[in-house]
Backbone as numpy.savetxt, mean C-alpha at the origin, in Angstrom:
# Nx Ny Nz CAx CAy CAz Cx Cy Cz
16.73 28.91 -3.10 18.02 28.50 -2.53 19.00 28.22 -3.67
20.21 28.77 -3.61 21.20 28.53 -4.67 21.64 27.07 -4.69
22.22 26.69 -5.81 22.69 25.31 -5.96 23.75 25.01 -4.91
23.57 23.93 -4.13 24.55 23.59 -3.08 25.79 22.94 -3.70
26.92 23.63 -3.58 28.15 23.16 -4.23 29.19 22.65 -3.23
28.88 22.73 -1.93 29.79 22.20 -0.91 29.02 21.24 -0.02
29.76 20.43 0.75 29.12 19.49 1.67 28.27 20.24 2.69
28.79 21.37 3.17 28.05 22.13 4.18 26.73 22.66 3.61
26.78 23.20 2.39 25.57 23.71 1.77 24.61 22.57 1.40
25.16 21.46 1.00 24.32 20.30 0.68 23.63 19.77 1.94
24.34 19.80 3.08 23.75 19.38 4.34 22.59 20.30 4.72
22.77 21.60 4.53 21.70 22.55 4.82 20.51 22.33 3.90
20.79 22.10 2.61 19.73 21.82 1.64 18.97 20.55 2.03
19.70 19.54 2.47 19.07 18.27 2.86 18.17 18.46 4.07
18.59 19.27 5.03 17.76 19.55 6.20 16.46 20.24 5.80
16.53 21.14 4.82 15.33 21.81 4.34 14.37 20.79 3.73
14.91 19.87 2.95 14.07 18.84 2.32 13.47 17.94 3.39
14.26 17.57 4.39 13.75 16.73 5.48 12.61 17.43 6.20
12.73 18.73 6.39 11.68 19.51 7.05 10.40 19.49 6.23
10.52 19.68 4.91 9.34 19.67 4.04 8.68 18.29 4.05
9.50 17.24 3.97 8.95 15.88 3.96 8.21 15.58 5.26
8.79 16.00 6.39 8.16 15.75 7.68 6.89 16.57 7.85
6.92 17.81 7.37 5.76 18.70 7.52 4.54 18.15 6.79
4.76 17.47 5.66 3.65 16.96 4.86 3.41 15.46 5.06
4.02 14.89 6.09 3.89 13.45 6.30 2.46 13.02 6.59
1.67 13.89 7.21 0.30 13.52 7.57 -0.75 13.87 6.53
-0.30 14.24 5.32 -1.25 14.66 4.29 -2.27 13.57 3.96
-1.79 12.35 3.79 -2.69 11.26 3.41 -3.78 11.05 4.46
-3.38 11.08 5.72 -4.35 10.87 6.78 -5.33 12.03 6.86
-4.83 13.26 6.67 -5.72 14.42 6.68 -6.77 14.35 5.59
-6.36 13.92 4.38 -7.33 13.77 3.30 -8.32 12.65 3.58
-7.85 11.57 4.20 -8.76 10.47 4.54 -9.83 10.94 5.51
-9.44 11.73 6.49 -10.41 12.27 7.44 -11.40 13.21 6.74
-10.89 14.02 5.81 -11.77 14.92 5.08 -12.78 14.17 4.24
-12.36 13.09 3.59 -13.29 12.30 2.80 -14.32 11.59 3.67
-13.89 11.20 4.87 -14.86 10.59 5.78 -15.93 11.61 6.17
-15.52 12.85 6.44 -16.49 13.89 6.77 -17.43 14.15 5.60
-16.89 14.15 4.36 -17.74 14.33 3.18 -18.72 13.18 3.06
-18.24 11.97 3.28 -19.10 10.79 3.20 -20.26 10.89 4.19
-19.96 11.32 5.41 -21.01 11.45 6.42 -21.96 12.61 6.09
-21.40 13.67 5.51 -22.22 14.85 5.19 -23.24 14.55 4.10
-22.84 13.79 3.07 -23.74 13.52 1.95 -24.59 12.28 2.19
-24.38 11.60 3.33 -25.17 10.41 3.61 -24.85 9.27 2.67
-23.56 9.01 2.51 -23.09 7.96 1.59 -23.78 6.63 1.89
-24.23 5.98 0.82 -24.74 4.62 0.92 -23.96 3.76 -0.04
-24.34 2.49 -0.16 -23.61 1.59 -1.04 -24.12 1.66 -2.48
-25.01 2.56 -2.77 -25.57 2.65 -4.11 -24.55 3.10 -5.14
-24.65 2.60 -6.35 -23.72 2.94 -7.42 -23.84 4.41 -7.76
-25.02 5.01 -7.63 -25.19 6.42 -7.96 -24.25 7.29 -7.15
-24.10 6.97 -5.86 -23.18 7.74 -5.01 -21.74 7.55 -5.47
-21.41 6.35 -5.91 -20.05 6.08 -6.35 -19.72 6.89 -7.60
-20.61 6.87 -8.59 -20.35 7.59 -9.83 -20.41 9.10 -9.61
-21.17 9.53 -8.63 -21.30 10.96 -8.35 -19.96 11.59 -8.00
-19.10 10.84 -7.34 -17.81 11.37 -6.90 -16.65 10.83 -7.72
-16.95 10.42 -8.95 -15.90 9.86 -9.80 -14.77 10.86 -10.03
-15.11 12.14 -10.22 -14.08 13.15 -10.45 -13.12 13.26 -9.27
-13.66 13.07 -8.05 -12.80 13.10 -6.86 -11.81 11.95 -6.90
-12.28 10.77 -7.32 -11.39 9.61 -7.36 -10.27 9.82 -8.37
-10.61 10.35 -9.56 -9.60 10.59 -10.58 -8.59 11.64 -10.10
-9.11 12.70 -9.45 -8.23 13.76 -8.96 -7.28 13.23 -7.89
-7.79 12.36 -7.01 -6.93 11.81 -5.96 -5.88 10.86 -6.52
-6.25 10.07 -7.54 -5.26 9.22 -8.19 -4.11 10.07 -8.74
-4.46 11.18 -9.42 -3.43 12.06 -9.98 -2.62 12.72 -8.87
-3.31 13.16 -7.81 -2.62 13.82 -6.70 -1.63 12.88 -6.03
-2.06 11.65 -5.74 -1.18 10.73 -5.03 -0.04 10.23 -5.92
-0.28 10.12 -7.24 0.82 9.77 -8.14 1.90 10.84 -8.09
1.48 12.10 -8.15 2.44 13.21 -8.06 3.12 13.24 -6.71
2.35 12.99 -5.65 2.92 13.02 -4.30 3.97 11.93 -4.12
3.68 10.73 -4.63 4.66 9.65 -4.54 5.94 10.04 -5.28
5.79 10.68 -6.45 6.96 11.11 -7.20 7.79 12.12 -6.45
7.14 13.12 -5.86 7.86 14.13 -5.10 8.57 13.55 -3.88
7.86 12.68 -3.17 8.47 12.09 -1.97 9.57 11.10 -2.35
9.45 10.49 -3.53 10.51 9.62 -4.00 11.77 10.44 -4.28
11.61 11.59 -4.92 12.76 12.45 -5.19 13.40 12.95 -3.90
12.57 13.43 -2.97 13.10 13.93 -1.71 13.77 12.81 -0.92
13.08 11.68 -0.82 13.63 10.57 -0.06 14.92 10.03 -0.64
14.99 9.99 -1.98 16.21 9.50 -2.63 17.39 10.43 -2.35
17.17 11.74 -2.42 18.25 12.68 -2.13 18.70 12.56 -0.67
17.72 12.52 0.25 18.05 12.45 1.67 18.85 11.18 1.97
18.37 10.05 1.42 19.05 8.78 1.69 20.45 8.76 1.09
20.60 9.26 -0.14 21.93 9.27 -0.77 22.89 10.17 -0.01
22.40 11.29 0.49 23.28 12.19 1.25 23.80 11.50 2.50
22.93 10.80 3.21 23.35 10.14 4.45 24.19 8.89 4.18
24.13 8.37 2.94 24.91 7.18 2.59 26.26 7.53 1.97
26.58 8.82 1.84 27.74 9.25 1.07 29.06 8.72 1.61
29.14 8.50 2.91 30.40 8.05 3.52 30.41 6.54 3.76
29.37 5.87 3.35 29.29 4.42 3.58 29.95 3.67 2.43
30.39 2.46 2.73 30.95 1.61 1.68 29.82 1.18 0.74
30.20 0.75 -0.45 29.20 0.37 -1.45 28.37 -0.80 -0.95
27.05 -0.68 -1.12 26.13 -1.75 -0.73 25.12 -1.94 -1.86
24.17 -2.85 -1.63 23.11 -3.08 -2.61 21.98 -2.09 -2.48
22.05 -1.21 -1.49 21.02 -0.20 -1.28 21.52 1.14 -1.79
20.82 1.69 -2.78 21.18 2.98 -3.37 20.04 3.95 -3.10
20.23 4.79 -2.11 19.13 5.67 -1.71 17.99 4.85 -1.14
16.81 4.97 -1.76 15.64 4.20 -1.33 15.52 2.87 -2.05
16.34 2.66 -3.06 16.22 1.48 -3.91 17.15 0.38 -3.43
16.58 -0.78 -3.20 17.35 -1.97 -2.83 17.52 -2.80 -4.10
18.76 -2.93 -4.58 19.00 -3.67 -5.82 18.72 -5.17 -5.65
18.67 -5.62 -4.41 18.36 -7.03 -4.15 17.18 -7.14 -3.19
16.10 -6.43 -3.52 14.88 -6.48 -2.71 14.28 -7.88 -2.77
13.97 -8.45 -1.64 13.43 -9.80 -1.55 11.94 -9.76 -1.22
11.08 -10.10 -2.17 9.63 -10.13 -1.87 9.28 -11.05 -0.71
10.00 -12.17 -0.58 9.71 -13.10 0.51 10.00 -12.47 1.87
11.11 -11.74 1.97 11.45 -11.08 3.23 10.48 -9.94 3.54
10.11 -9.17 2.51 9.14 -8.10 2.71 7.80 -8.68 3.13
7.39 -9.77 2.49 6.13 -10.41 2.84 6.14 -10.88 4.29
7.25 -11.48 4.72 7.35 -11.97 6.10 7.21 -10.82 7.09
7.85 -9.68 6.79 7.76 -8.51 7.66 6.33 -7.98 7.69
5.69 -7.88 6.51 4.31 -7.40 6.45 3.35 -8.35 7.16
3.61 -9.64 7.05 2.77 -10.64 7.74 2.83 -10.42 9.25
4.04 -10.23 9.78 4.18 -10.01 11.22 3.37 -8.81 11.68
3.46 -7.70 10.94 2.72 -6.50 11.32 1.21 -6.70 11.19
0.78 -7.30 10.09 -0.66 -7.47 9.85 -1.29 -8.42 10.87
-0.57 -9.48 11.22 -1.10 -10.44 12.19 -1.27 -9.78 13.56
-0.34 -8.93 13.95 -0.47 -8.21 15.22 -1.72 -7.34 15.20
-1.95 -6.61 14.11 -3.13 -5.76 14.00 -4.42 -6.59 14.06
-4.41 -7.74 13.38 -5.59 -8.61 13.36 -5.88 -9.16 14.76
-4.85 -9.58 15.46 -5.05 -10.12 16.81 -5.50 -9.03 17.78
-5.01 -7.80 17.58 -5.48 -6.70 18.42 -6.96 -6.43 18.19
-7.42 -6.59 16.95 -8.81 -6.28 16.61 -9.76 -7.42 16.95
-9.33 -8.68 16.72 -10.24 -9.82 16.85 -9.83 -10.83 17.93
-8.60 -10.77 18.36 -8.12 -11.77 19.31 -7.53 -13.00 18.67
-7.76 -13.17 17.35 -7.23 -14.32 16.62 -6.75 -13.84 15.25
-6.01 -14.71 14.56 -5.57 -14.41 13.20 -5.24 -15.72 12.51
-5.59 -15.84 11.22 -5.23 -17.06 10.48 -3.73 -17.08 10.18
-3.22 -18.26 9.87 -1.83 -18.39 9.45 -1.68 -17.86 8.02
-0.52 -17.33 7.74 -0.20 -16.85 6.39 1.01 -17.63 5.89
0.86 -18.28 4.74 1.90 -19.14 4.19 2.48 -18.49 2.93
3.81 -18.40 2.86 4.49 -17.86 1.69 4.99 -19.03 0.83
4.62 -19.01 -0.46 4.99 -20.07 -1.38 5.60 -19.45 -2.65
6.12 -20.31 -3.51 6.66 -19.84 -4.78 8.15 -19.59 -4.72
8.61 -18.60 -5.47 10.04 -18.30 -5.60 10.50 -17.44 -4.43
10.87 -18.09 -3.34 11.27 -17.36 -2.14 12.68 -16.78 -2.24
13.46 -17.23 -3.21 14.84 -16.76 -3.35 14.97 -15.57 -4.30
13.87 -15.13 -4.84 13.90 -14.05 -5.82 14.34 -12.74 -5.18
15.21 -12.01 -5.87 15.53 -10.62 -5.53 15.50 -9.80 -6.81
15.13 -8.54 -6.70 15.10 -7.65 -7.86 15.13 -6.21 -7.36
15.50 -5.25 -8.21 15.58 -3.86 -7.77 14.19 -3.27 -7.53
13.97 -2.75 -6.32 12.68 -2.13 -6.02 12.81 -1.30 -4.74
11.80 -0.47 -4.52 11.75 0.35 -3.30 11.06 -0.48 -2.21
11.80 -0.85 -1.19 11.27 -1.76 -0.17 10.07 -1.16 0.56
10.11 0.14 0.85 9.00 0.74 1.59 7.70 0.70 0.79
7.79 0.86 -0.53 6.59 0.78 -1.37 6.02 -0.64 -1.33
6.89 -1.63 -1.52 6.42 -3.02 -1.54 5.84 -3.41 -0.19
6.48 -2.97 0.90 5.96 -3.28 2.23 4.56 -2.71 2.42
4.36 -1.46 2.01 3.04 -0.83 2.17 1.98 -1.62 1.41
2.26 -1.96 0.16 1.27 -2.70 -0.64 0.96 -4.06 -0.04
2.00 -4.79 0.38 1.78 -6.10 0.97 0.99 -6.01 2.27
1.32 -5.01 3.10 0.62 -4.85 4.37 -0.87 -4.58 4.14
-1.21 -3.72 3.19 -2.61 -3.41 2.94 -3.37 -4.62 2.43
-2.77 -5.39 1.53 -3.44 -6.58 1.01 -3.65 -7.62 2.11
-2.64 -7.79 2.95 -2.74 -8.78 4.03 -3.76 -8.35 5.08
-3.80 -7.06 5.41 -4.80 -6.57 6.37 -6.21 -6.89 5.87
-6.46 -6.65 4.58 -7.78 -6.94 4.02 -8.11 -8.43 4.11
-7.14 -9.26 3.74 -7.38 -10.71 3.74 -7.58 -11.25 5.15
-6.79 -10.79 6.09 -6.92 -11.26 7.47 -8.29 -10.89 8.04
-8.69 -9.65 7.85 -9.98 -9.22 8.40 -11.13 -9.99 7.75
-11.08 -10.13 6.43 -12.16 -10.84 5.73 -12.24 -12.30 6.17
-11.09 -12.94 6.35 -11.07 -14.35 6.75 -11.68 -14.55 8.12
-11.33 -13.69 9.07 -11.87 -13.82 10.43 -13.36 -13.51 10.44
-13.78 -12.44 9.77 -15.19 -12.05 9.80 -16.07 -13.06 9.08
-15.59 -13.64 7.99 -16.41 -14.59 7.22 -16.52 -15.94 7.92
-15.42 -16.42 8.48 -15.40 -17.77 9.07 -15.78 -17.77 10.55
-15.61 -16.64 11.22 -15.93 -16.57 12.64 -14.69 -16.70 13.50
-14.68 -15.97 14.59 -13.51 -15.94 15.46 -13.27 -17.28 16.16
-14.32 -18.10 16.30 -14.17 -19.38 16.99 -13.95 -20.55 16.03
-13.92 -20.27 14.72 -13.76 -21.33 13.73 -12.29 -21.65 13.50
-12.05 -22.79 12.84 -10.70 -23.10 12.37 -10.47 -22.27 11.12
-9.60 -21.30 11.20 -9.44 -20.34 10.12 -8.55 -20.90 9.01
-8.99 -20.81 7.75 -8.16 -21.28 6.63 -6.94 -20.38 6.44
-5.86 -20.98 5.96 -4.64 -20.21 5.74 -4.83 -19.18 4.62
-4.10 -18.10 4.73 -3.95 -17.14 3.64 -2.63 -17.46 2.94
-2.64 -17.43 1.61 -1.44 -17.78 0.86 -0.87 -16.57 0.13
0.44 -16.39 0.25 1.17 -15.40 -0.52 2.06 -16.17 -1.48
1.81 -16.03 -2.78 2.54 -16.80 -3.79 3.36 -15.84 -4.65
4.67 -16.09 -4.72 5.60 -15.24 -5.49 5.97 -15.98 -6.77
5.69 -15.36 -7.92 5.95 -16.01 -9.21 6.90 -15.14 -10.02
7.94 -15.78 -10.55 8.89 -15.04 -11.39 9.84 -16.02 -12.05
10.19 -15.72 -13.28 11.27 -16.41 -13.98 11.93 -15.40 -14.91
13.04 -15.76 -15.52 13.75 -14.84 -16.39 12.91 -14.44 -17.60
11.94 -15.29 -17.98 11.10 -14.99 -19.13 9.91 -14.11 -18.76
9.65 -13.92 -17.47 8.47 -13.16 -17.05 8.68 -11.67 -17.28
7.62 -10.99 -17.70 7.66 -9.54 -17.84 7.68 -8.85 -16.49
6.91 -9.38 -15.54 6.77 -8.78 -14.21 7.17 -9.77 -13.13
7.40 -9.23 -11.95 7.38 -10.03 -10.73 5.93 -10.01 -10.25
5.35 -11.16 -10.05 3.93 -11.25 -9.68 3.80 -11.86 -8.29
2.95 -11.25 -7.48 2.68 -11.73 -6.13 1.17 -11.86 -5.97
0.73 -13.02 -5.55 -0.70 -13.24 -5.32 -0.97 -13.42 -3.83
-1.98 -12.72 -3.33 -2.46 -12.90 -1.95 -3.86 -13.51 -2.05
-3.99 -14.75 -1.60 -5.24 -15.49 -1.76 -5.83 -15.82 -0.40
-7.12 -15.53 -0.24 -7.78 -15.84 1.03 -9.11 -16.55 0.78
-9.66 -17.09 1.85 -11.00 -17.68 1.84 -11.87 -16.87 2.80
-12.00 -15.59 2.47 -12.71 -14.65 3.33 -14.08 -14.26 2.84
-14.68 -15.09 1.98 -16.05 -14.83 1.55 -16.19 -14.05 0.27
-15.11 -13.42 -0.19 -15.15 -12.74 -1.47 -15.91 -11.42 -1.44
-16.09 -10.86 -2.63 -16.74 -9.56 -2.81 -17.83 -9.72 -3.85
-18.99 -9.14 -3.60 -20.08 -9.20 -4.57 -19.65 -8.54 -5.88
-20.09 -9.10 -6.99 -19.67 -8.59 -8.30 -20.06 -7.12 -8.48
-21.22 -6.73 -7.96 -21.65 -5.33 -8.11 -20.82 -4.38 -7.25
-20.10 -4.93 -6.26 -19.27 -4.09 -5.40 -17.83 -3.94 -5.91
-17.47 -4.72 -6.92 -16.07 -4.71 -7.38 -15.59 -3.34 -7.83
-16.40 -2.55 -8.59 -15.89 -1.23 -8.98 -15.65 -0.31 -7.79
-16.37 -0.54 -6.69 -16.28 0.38 -5.56 -14.99 0.22 -4.76
-14.33 -0.94 -4.89 -13.17 -1.19 -4.04 -12.01 -0.25 -4.36
-12.06 0.41 -5.54 -11.00 1.35 -5.90 -11.36 2.78 -5.53
-12.45 2.96 -4.81 -12.86 4.29 -4.38 -12.18 4.64 -3.07
-11.78 5.91 -2.94 -11.19 6.39 -1.69 -12.25 6.65 -0.63
-13.51 6.50 -0.99 -14.60 6.79 -0.05 -15.37 5.54 0.33
-14.88 4.37 -0.09 -15.63 3.14 0.15 -14.86 2.22 1.08
-15.55 1.72 2.08 -14.97 0.72 2.97 -16.09 -0.16 3.49
-15.81 -1.46 3.61 -16.80 -2.38 4.17 -16.71 -2.46 5.68
-15.69 -1.81 6.25 -15.51 -1.83 7.70 -16.07 -0.56 8.31
-16.56 -0.67 9.51 -16.99 0.52 10.24 -15.76 1.31 10.68
-15.77 2.63 10.46 -14.63 3.42 10.93 -14.42 3.24 12.43
-13.18 2.91 12.79 -12.90 2.63 14.20 -12.00 3.69 14.81
-11.82 4.80 14.10 -11.04 5.90 14.67 -11.93 7.12 14.81
-11.60 7.95 15.76 -12.37 9.17 16.00 -12.02 10.21 14.95
-12.92 11.12 14.69 -12.70 12.13 13.67 -11.52 13.03 14.04
-11.14 13.06 15.32 -10.00 13.85 15.77 -8.75 13.01 15.93
-8.72 11.84 15.26 -7.58 10.94 15.37 -6.34 11.57 14.73
-5.19 10.97 14.96 -3.91 11.44 14.46 -3.37 10.45 13.43
-2.32 10.84 12.67 -1.76 9.92 11.68 -1.32 8.58 12.24
-0.99 8.53 13.53 -0.57 7.25 14.11 -1.69 6.22 14.05
-2.94 6.67 13.95 -4.07 5.75 13.89 -4.19 5.07 12.54
-3.31 5.40 11.59 -3.30 4.70 10.31 -2.86 3.25 10.51
-2.38 2.90 11.69 -2.01 1.53 11.97 -3.19 0.64 12.26
-4.40 1.18 12.20 -5.58 0.37 12.45 -5.76 -0.67 11.36
-6.51 -1.73 11.67 -6.68 -2.81 10.71 -7.51 -2.37 9.52
-8.57 -1.58 9.73 -9.46 -1.22 8.63 -10.29 -0.02 9.03
-11.05 0.49 8.05 -12.00 1.55 8.33 -11.68 2.88 7.70
-10.53 3.01 7.02 -10.16 4.26 6.40 -10.54 4.28 4.92
-10.47 3.14 4.24 -10.89 3.05 2.86 -9.82 3.40 1.84
-8.56 3.50 2.27 -7.48 3.92 1.38 -6.61 2.77 0.89
-6.72 1.59 1.51 -5.76 0.52 1.26 -5.59 0.14 -0.19
-6.67 -0.27 -0.86 -6.56 -0.75 -2.23 -6.25 0.36 -3.23
-6.98 1.49 -3.22 -6.66 2.51 -4.22 -5.25 3.06 -4.12
-4.75 3.29 -2.90 -3.39 3.79 -2.76 -2.37 2.73 -3.17
-2.63 1.47 -2.84 -1.72 0.39 -3.23 -1.62 0.30 -4.75
-2.75 0.48 -5.44 -2.71 0.43 -6.91 -1.90 1.59 -7.47
-2.02 2.77 -6.86 -1.22 3.92 -7.31 0.27 3.63 -7.12
0.64 3.06 -5.98 2.04 2.70 -5.74 2.53 1.71 -6.80
1.71 0.69 -7.10 2.12 -0.32 -8.07 2.28 0.29 -9.46
1.33 1.15 -9.84 1.37 1.74 -11.17 2.46 2.78 -11.33
2.94 3.34 -10.23 3.96 4.38 -10.31 5.20 3.88 -11.03
5.60 2.64 -10.82 6.76 2.08 -11.48 6.38 1.12 -12.61
5.18 1.28 -13.17 4.79 0.49 -14.33 4.14 -0.83 -14.02
3.80 -1.09 -12.77 3.12 -2.32 -12.40 1.62 -2.13 -12.33
0.95 -2.99 -11.60 -0.50 -2.87 -11.46 -0.96 -3.75 -10.30
-2.20 -3.51 -9.89 -2.84 -4.31 -8.86 -4.22 -4.69 -9.35
-4.52 -5.99 -9.35 -5.81 -6.48 -9.80 -6.41 -7.36 -8.71
-7.73 -7.33 -8.62 -8.43 -8.13 -7.62 -9.49 -8.97 -8.31
-9.45 -10.27 -8.07 -10.45 -11.20 -8.58 -11.14 -11.85 -7.39
-12.47 -11.93 -7.45 -13.20 -12.42 -6.29 -14.22 -13.48 -6.68
-14.42 -14.43 -5.79 -15.47 -15.43 -5.93 -16.38 -15.28 -4.70
-17.53 -14.62 -4.92 -18.42 -14.34 -3.81 -18.85 -15.63 -3.13
-18.77 -15.64 -1.81 -19.10 -16.83 -1.04 -17.91 -17.71 -0.75
-16.75 -17.39 -1.35 -15.56 -18.20 -1.10 -14.37 -17.35 -0.68
-13.85 -16.53 -1.60 -12.67 -15.75 -1.24 -12.22 -14.82 -2.34
-11.06 -14.20 -2.12 -10.54 -13.18 -3.02 -9.06 -13.43 -3.29
-8.67 -13.21 -4.54 -7.26 -13.25 -4.95 -6.85 -11.87 -5.41
-5.79 -11.33 -4.82 -5.24 -10.05 -5.24 -3.92 -10.31 -5.96
-3.77 -9.75 -7.16 -2.57 -9.97 -7.97 -1.79 -8.66 -8.06
-0.59 -8.69 -7.51 0.29 -7.53 -7.52 1.38 -7.75 -8.57
1.39 -6.91 -9.60 2.38 -7.02 -10.67 3.39 -5.89 -10.50
4.67 -6.24 -10.46 5.74 -5.26 -10.21 6.75 -5.30 -11.34
7.09 -4.13 -11.86 8.13 -4.03 -12.88 9.48 -3.83 -12.21
10.50 -4.43 -12.79 11.84 -4.17 -12.29 12.19 -2.71 -12.56
12.80 -2.05 -11.61 13.11 -0.64 -11.78 14.18 -0.43 -12.84
14.03 0.65 -13.58 15.03 1.00 -14.56 14.56 0.94 -16.00
13.38 0.36 -16.25 12.91 0.24 -17.63 11.51 0.80 -17.83
11.10 1.72 -16.95 9.75 2.28 -17.04 9.77 3.75 -16.60
9.10 4.60 -17.39 9.01 6.01 -17.05 7.91 6.25 -16.02
8.04 7.35 -15.26 7.02 7.70 -14.28 5.71 8.05 -14.98
4.56 7.55 -14.50 3.27 7.86 -15.12 2.68 9.16 -14.56
3.44 10.24 -14.62 2.97 11.48 -14.00 1.80 12.06 -14.78
0.79 12.60 -14.06 -0.40 13.14 -14.72 -0.08 14.46 -15.44
């Protein structure tokens, strides 16, 4: 397609990009289903040998999803900027919100995660947001929402399963830490959901590992990604999202008590893409 030099041609170009983005929207779910079929075919167990056996797959998927995030970021930024062209100046530039509020994103993710937890178990623990609630910084809101939702889904499920549906459930805490001297914006999600065994810690970054029983049918659709658990993509994909803009995701666990997930986010504008 030639370079679009008029509004009409740019509109046509944008429609083509929207079509490509929509056509590949279900790629992540399709790959998740394929990995589930592979897991069932090889008789996956919790043994470390099985985990190391598919290490090349994990590295390849990390590289694939990093590239995919970059491509969809480019397409999404163009589409959003084109549709914003006639709007007055705001703090939102394409997909980037110059005043993204972690507290507001966390509240939105909490609402969604609690609904999923109550649908699955009938109950859900309270989630408390603490720390610097007034913080804003430039970031992609959809990326932050996805990461927060995945971390909260894990914590909610672990808390209910470990303590019991009839117990008084301990609160989950979301703590936002930041000051002008900090290198990163840091968000901690802390639960009392029983933690993770030390020997299982390397497995949590695998796209083929999940502690939950798959609750979707092999013929499920992308809409079933709204399930609470069972796909095995939450943590590894969240780490790829965090690392895309120079951040990171770390998980520390105390078996028999709970887990703390630390999400480190770089302010946009001072980090190059980590493309493979």
